[in-house]
Tab-separated table of C-alpha atoms in Angstrom:
chain	number	residue	atom	x	y	z
D	1	UNK	CA	149.842	108.912	94.128
D	2	UNK	CA	147.047	107.107	95.652
D	3	UNK	CA	146.562	110.114	98.142
D	4	UNK	CA	146.442	112.541	95.140
D	5	UNK	CA	143.776	110.481	93.318
D	6	UNK	CA	141.834	110.277	96.525
D	7	UNK	CA	142.023	113.947	97.253
D	8	UNK	CA	140.971	114.754	93.650
D	9	UNK	CA	138.015	112.449	94.042
D	10	UNK	CA	136.866	114.096	97.475
D	11	UNK	CA	137.207	117.474	95.787
D	12	UNK	CA	134.909	116.322	93.033
D	13	UNK	CA	132.372	114.801	95.298
D	14	UNK	CA	132.417	117.749	97.652
D	15	UNK	CA	131.925	120.349	94.824
D	16	UNK	CA	129.327	118.203	93.028
D	17	UNK	CA	127.344	117.910	96.301
D	18	UNK	CA	127.702	121.606	97.041
D	19	UNK	CA	126.499	122.489	93.805
D	20	UNK	CA	123.364	120.228	94.199
D	21	UNK	CA	122.727	121.888	97.592
D	22	UNK	CA	122.981	125.406	96.212
D	23	UNK	CA	120.545	124.451	93.244
D	24	UNK	CA	118.239	122.884	95.589
D	25	UNK	CA	117.872	126.099	97.766
D	26	UNK	CA	118.019	128.375	94.941
D	27	UNK	CA	115.721	129.608	92.218
D	28	UNK	CA	113.013	126.905	91.144
D	29	UNK	CA	110.897	129.096	88.867
D	30	UNK	CA	111.606	131.918	86.645
D	31	UNK	CA	108.608	134.011	85.153
D	32	UNK	CA	109.024	136.419	82.252
D	33	UNK	CA	106.444	138.893	81.608
D	34	UNK	CA	106.852	141.835	79.153
D	35	UNK	CA	110.618	141.667	79.189
D	36	UNK	CA	110.621	141.637	83.190
D	37	UNK	CA	111.907	138.643	84.927
D	38	UNK	CA	110.693	137.454	88.453
D	39	UNK	CA	112.431	134.639	90.267
D	40	UNK	CA	110.931	132.418	93.045
D	41	UNK	CA	112.721	129.893	95.351
D	42	UNK	CA	110.642	127.243	97.022
D	43	UNK	CA	109.888	129.511	100.098
D	44	UNK	CA	108.606	132.414	97.830
D	45	UNK	CA	106.256	130.009	96.146
D	46	UNK	CA	104.932	128.531	99.254
D	47	UNK	CA	104.221	131.842	100.636
D	48	UNK	CA	101.759	132.412	97.625
D	49	UNK	CA	99.436	129.667	99.168
D	50	UNK	CA	99.376	126.049	98.900
D	51	UNK	CA	96.595	123.736	97.825
D	52	UNK	CA	96.383	119.807	98.068
D	53	UNK	CA	94.934	117.885	95.180
D	54	UNK	CA	94.404	114.073	95.614
D	55	UNK	CA	94.124	112.493	92.255
D	56	UNK	CA	95.243	109.508	90.212
D	57	UNK	CA	97.383	110.473	87.091
D	58	UNK	CA	98.141	108.521	83.840
D	59	UNK	CA	101.713	108.620	84.775
D	60	UNK	CA	101.530	107.216	88.278
D	61	UNK	CA	99.578	104.273	89.820
D	62	UNK	CA	96.800	104.760	92.359
D	63	UNK	CA	95.806	108.043	94.002
D	64	UNK	CA	98.411	110.338	94.884
D	65	UNK	CA	98.507	113.513	97.000
D	66	UNK	CA	100.015	116.545	95.422
D	67	UNK	CA	100.862	119.749	97.090
D	68	UNK	CA	101.733	123.069	95.588
D	69	UNK	CA	100.622	126.604	94.379
D	70	UNK	CA	97.469	126.942	92.589
D	71	UNK	CA	98.338	128.343	89.159
D	72	UNK	CA	95.583	131.251	89.508
D	73	UNK	CA	97.588	132.459	92.639
D	74	UNK	CA	100.643	132.634	90.723
D	75	UNK	CA	99.163	134.574	87.764
D	76	UNK	CA	97.488	136.809	90.388
D	77	UNK	CA	100.675	137.337	91.939
D	78	UNK	CA	102.312	138.403	88.684
D	79	UNK	CA	99.383	140.495	87.782
D	80	UNK	CA	98.658	139.116	84.504
D	81	UNK	CA	94.914	138.997	83.134
D	82	UNK	CA	95.337	138.337	79.357
D	83	UNK	CA	97.633	136.206	77.320
D	84	UNK	CA	99.061	132.807	77.288
D	85	UNK	CA	101.359	131.034	79.577
D	86	UNK	CA	104.411	129.316	77.898
D	87	UNK	CA	105.651	126.743	80.360
D	88	UNK	CA	108.926	125.444	79.767
D	89	UNK	CA	110.807	122.424	81.358
D	90	UNK	CA	114.526	122.026	82.198
D	91	UNK	CA	114.800	120.231	78.967
D	92	UNK	CA	113.420	123.028	76.995
D	93	UNK	CA	110.275	121.262	76.347
D	94	UNK	CA	107.555	123.898	76.039
D	95	UNK	CA	103.706	123.656	76.227
D	96	UNK	CA	101.105	126.687	75.887
D	97	UNK	CA	98.545	126.782	79.042
D	98	UNK	CA	95.830	129.346	78.210
D	99	UNK	CA	95.248	131.623	81.078
D	100	UNK	CA	91.712	130.557	81.171
D	101	UNK	CA	92.941	127.319	82.887
D	102	UNK	CA	94.334	129.238	85.863
D	103	UNK	CA	91.231	129.147	87.846
D	104	UNK	CA	90.061	127.980	91.405
D	105	UNK	CA	89.712	124.376	91.126
D	106	UNK	CA	92.143	124.285	88.349
D	107	UNK	CA	95.883	123.186	88.034
D	108	UNK	CA	98.605	123.530	90.691
D	109	UNK	CA	102.458	123.840	90.279
D	110	UNK	CA	102.929	120.645	92.414
D	111	UNK	CA	106.205	120.827	94.680
D	112	UNK	CA	105.449	117.693	96.743
D	113	UNK	CA	104.062	114.329	96.158
D	114	UNK	CA	102.651	112.428	98.936
D	115	UNK	CA	104.497	114.873	101.440
D	116	UNK	CA	107.864	114.589	99.717
D	117	UNK	CA	109.747	117.132	97.814
D	118	UNK	CA	109.959	116.052	94.182
D	119	UNK	CA	113.403	115.521	93.043
D	120	UNK	CA	114.336	116.040	89.206
D	121	UNK	CA	114.245	112.304	88.974
D	122	UNK	CA	110.740	112.182	90.299
D	123	UNK	CA	109.489	114.841	87.772
D	124	UNK	CA	110.384	117.874	90.037
D	125	UNK	CA	111.148	120.518	90.958
D	126	UNK	CA	107.568	121.714	89.717
D	127	UNK	CA	104.950	119.599	87.925
D	128	UNK	CA	101.556	121.010	86.658
D	129	UNK	CA	98.760	118.871	88.016
D	130	UNK	CA	95.184	119.250	87.187
D	131	UNK	CA	92.519	117.496	89.360
D	132	UNK	CA	91.828	114.966	86.875
D	133	UNK	CA	89.872	112.712	89.281
D	134	UNK	CA	87.632	115.781	90.263
D	135	UNK	CA	86.746	117.046	86.789
D	136	UNK	CA	86.146	114.634	83.716
D	137	UNK	CA	87.036	117.489	81.523
D	138	UNK	CA	90.713	117.513	82.677
D	139	UNK	CA	90.985	113.706	81.718
D	140	UNK	CA	91.813	114.675	78.099
D	141	UNK	CA	94.748	114.434	75.784
D	142	UNK	CA	94.747	118.296	75.734
D	143	UNK	CA	95.067	118.428	79.534
D	144	UNK	CA	97.540	115.749	79.823
D	145	UNK	CA	99.853	117.632	77.282
D	146	UNK	CA	99.572	120.751	79.384
D	147	UNK	CA	100.873	118.579	82.611
D	148	UNK	CA	104.269	119.546	82.096
D	149	UNK	CA	106.876	118.225	84.458
D	150	UNK	CA	110.218	119.432	85.551
D	151	UNK	CA	108.816	122.869	84.969
D	152	UNK	CA	111.411	125.682	85.586
D	153	UNK	CA	110.270	128.745	83.681
D	154	UNK	CA	107.238	130.234	82.546
D	155	UNK	CA	106.662	133.174	79.974
D	156	UNK	CA	103.542	135.127	79.674
D	157	UNK	CA	102.955	136.182	75.947
D	158	UNK	CA	100.073	138.328	74.631
Q	1	UNK	CA	41.935	112.481	36.384
Q	2	UNK	CA	42.795	110.019	38.809
Q	3	UNK	CA	46.491	110.098	39.366
Q	4	UNK	CA	47.063	106.950	41.152
Q	5	UNK	CA	45.478	104.860	38.419
Q	6	UNK	CA	47.850	106.412	35.885
Q	7	UNK	CA	51.041	104.986	37.547
Q	8	UNK	CA	51.974	101.675	35.884
Q	9	UNK	CA	53.044	98.757	38.217
Q	10	UNK	CA	56.541	99.119	37.015
Q	11	UNK	CA	56.833	102.715	37.965
Q	12	UNK	CA	55.350	101.961	41.569
Q	13	UNK	CA	58.077	99.216	42.173
Q	14	UNK	CA	60.871	101.446	41.251
Q	15	UNK	CA	59.336	104.166	43.371
Q	16	UNK	CA	59.170	101.689	46.393
Q	17	UNK	CA	62.685	100.525	45.718
Q	18	UNK	CA	63.952	104.165	45.778
Q	19	UNK	CA	62.240	104.958	49.043
Q	20	UNK	CA	63.743	101.875	50.507
Q	21	UNK	CA	67.241	102.609	49.410
Q	22	UNK	CA	66.791	106.121	50.730
Q	23	UNK	CA	65.806	104.851	54.047
Q	24	UNK	CA	68.643	102.252	54.103
Q	25	UNK	CA	71.228	105.009	53.311
Q	26	UNK	CA	69.680	107.240	56.008
Q	27	UNK	CA	69.951	104.785	58.676
Q	28	UNK	CA	73.534	103.913	57.556
Q	29	UNK	CA	74.472	107.468	57.916
Q	30	UNK	CA	72.866	107.615	61.201
Q	31	UNK	CA	74.589	104.499	62.230
Q	32	UNK	CA	77.861	105.941	61.196
Q	33	UNK	CA	77.439	109.289	62.729
Q	34	UNK	CA	76.696	107.623	65.963
Q	35	UNK	CA	79.762	105.437	65.635
Q	36	UNK	CA	82.087	108.229	64.873
Q	37	UNK	CA	80.704	110.402	67.855
Q	38	UNK	CA	81.050	107.637	70.098
Q	39	UNK	CA	84.746	107.029	69.130
Q	40	UNK	CA	85.470	110.822	69.492
Q	41	UNK	CA	84.047	110.666	72.934
Q	42	UNK	CA	86.095	107.631	73.690
Q	43	UNK	CA	89.257	109.345	72.263
Q	44	UNK	CA	88.741	112.426	74.240
Q	45	UNK	CA	89.533	110.441	77.242
Q	46	UNK	CA	93.020	109.210	77.435
Q	47	UNK	CA	94.079	106.597	80.071
Q	48	UNK	CA	97.752	106.396	79.284
Q	49	UNK	CA	100.369	108.563	77.897
Q	50	UNK	CA	101.447	108.323	74.124
Q	51	UNK	CA	103.916	105.425	74.046
Q	52	UNK	CA	105.683	106.371	70.884
Q	53	UNK	CA	106.159	109.742	72.256
Q	54	UNK	CA	107.664	109.036	75.738
Q	55	UNK	CA	109.866	106.489	74.223
Q	56	UNK	CA	111.173	109.071	71.534
Q	57	UNK	CA	111.575	111.621	74.453
Q	58	UNK	CA	113.712	108.880	76.405
Q	59	UNK	CA	115.976	108.650	73.446
Q	60	UNK	CA	116.215	112.151	73.012
Q	61	UNK	CA	117.279	112.763	76.671
Q	62	UNK	CA	119.749	110.003	76.481
Q	63	UNK	CA	121.466	111.491	73.319
Q	64	UNK	CA	121.349	114.867	75.139
Q	65	UNK	CA	123.173	113.283	78.167
Q	66	UNK	CA	125.545	111.044	76.175
Q	67	UNK	CA	126.749	114.120	73.871
Q	68	UNK	CA	127.311	116.205	76.902
Q	69	UNK	CA	129.414	113.028	78.607
Q	70	UNK	CA	131.223	112.851	75.351
Q	71	UNK	CA	132.088	116.408	74.613
Q	72	UNK	CA	132.609	117.273	78.189
Q	73	UNK	CA	130.403	119.486	80.405
Q	74	UNK	CA	130.616	120.591	83.893
Q	75	UNK	CA	129.442	118.177	86.447
Q	76	UNK	CA	126.366	119.896	87.693
Q	77	UNK	CA	125.037	120.264	84.148
Q	78	UNK	CA	125.802	116.603	83.438
Q	79	UNK	CA	124.238	115.386	86.671
Q	80	UNK	CA	121.062	117.337	85.797
Q	81	UNK	CA	120.915	115.915	82.195
Q	82	UNK	CA	121.499	112.358	83.723
Q	83	UNK	CA	118.585	113.139	86.110
Q	84	UNK	CA	116.325	114.203	83.237
Q	85	UNK	CA	117.112	111.120	81.224
Q	86	UNK	CA	116.617	108.929	84.408
Q	87	UNK	CA	113.118	110.239	85.057
Q	88	UNK	CA	112.068	109.704	81.414
Q	89	UNK	CA	113.510	106.088	81.203
Q	90	UNK	CA	112.066	105.021	84.658
Q	91	UNK	CA	108.729	105.842	83.401
Q	92	UNK	CA	109.035	103.494	80.481
Q	93	UNK	CA	110.585	100.846	82.668
Q	94	UNK	CA	107.859	101.182	85.314
Q	95	UNK	CA	104.775	101.577	83.232
Q	96	UNK	CA	105.163	100.581	79.813
Q	97	UNK	CA	107.929	97.963	79.716
Q	98	UNK	CA	108.679	98.580	76.119
Q	99	UNK	CA	112.422	97.898	76.274
Q	100	UNK	CA	112.283	93.975	76.000
Q	101	UNK	CA	110.707	94.336	72.667
Q	102	UNK	CA	111.578	95.585	69.277
Q	103	UNK	CA	113.654	99.069	68.571
Q	104	UNK	CA	116.722	97.202	67.450
Q	105	UNK	CA	119.306	99.548	65.906
Q	106	UNK	CA	118.673	102.144	68.621
Q	107	UNK	CA	121.715	102.581	70.882
Q	108	UNK	CA	119.260	103.673	73.714
Q	109	UNK	CA	117.240	100.739	73.451
Q	110	UNK	CA	119.979	98.473	73.175
Q	111	UNK	CA	121.547	99.874	76.385
Q	112	UNK	CA	118.309	99.796	78.153
Q	113	UNK	CA	117.752	96.270	77.154
Q	114	UNK	CA	121.269	95.332	78.298
Q	115	UNK	CA	120.405	97.022	81.634
Q	116	UNK	CA	117.020	95.654	82.018
Q	117	UNK	CA	117.801	92.129	81.011
Q	118	UNK	CA	120.768	92.266	83.507
Q	119	UNK	CA	118.572	93.380	86.249
Q	120	UNK	CA	115.879	90.855	85.785
Q	121	UNK	CA	118.378	88.093	85.300
Q	122	UNK	CA	120.005	88.888	88.678
């Protein structure tokens, strides 16, 4: 009986860890534009180009180093020039990011904080980070509300 | 006819009062405008996240997790929901420390206070 329970527990632990591993290696961002869906895993996102922002945020203490894909490189890659980005998190929380924010020196989709991949518990897999320290205009409630974390899908609406 | 000599002293006094009242209200308007614009500038820059919002968000995530745990859900989804809740609540514990105060009647706050109190007593 004890063996059976142990086996059962082992199966649960194994399957759950397999499940997490599969998720970690899989798609982390889904982009929908005009009914078409594009998916990105970590590697595909990284291949778009990476940028590092060193900034303090209102959710962390001290200056942190964030590394990720600049938003403008992603919007270039999906080829959108007009519209609004609806960025949605894993818990279905959605914010609107105007396409005018996707500029050089603008926000990045951060994948790493201080060199470490951000887990779901640390606001990962993707966190929209603006260079708050570099630009005073980004230290506003409006920009903070756009800094969505646990981002996993973006929809482009016209 | 000389206009100035025609004005009686009473009218002169009331005119002076009127001008003074006008000046006072003008400076009051200027002061209030300056005050409002200063406050708008100050509010334009936020130094912390909205406490009520992040607390309510934590409760929502807790209920989402608890409901799935209660009704039954696959382990991956349950784990995902727990991680989202963990993320939201750790923010509050680290940066705001709101749980030791107020919020009675909320099962989440009671739960967190129990956890938090237990942790600090140990």
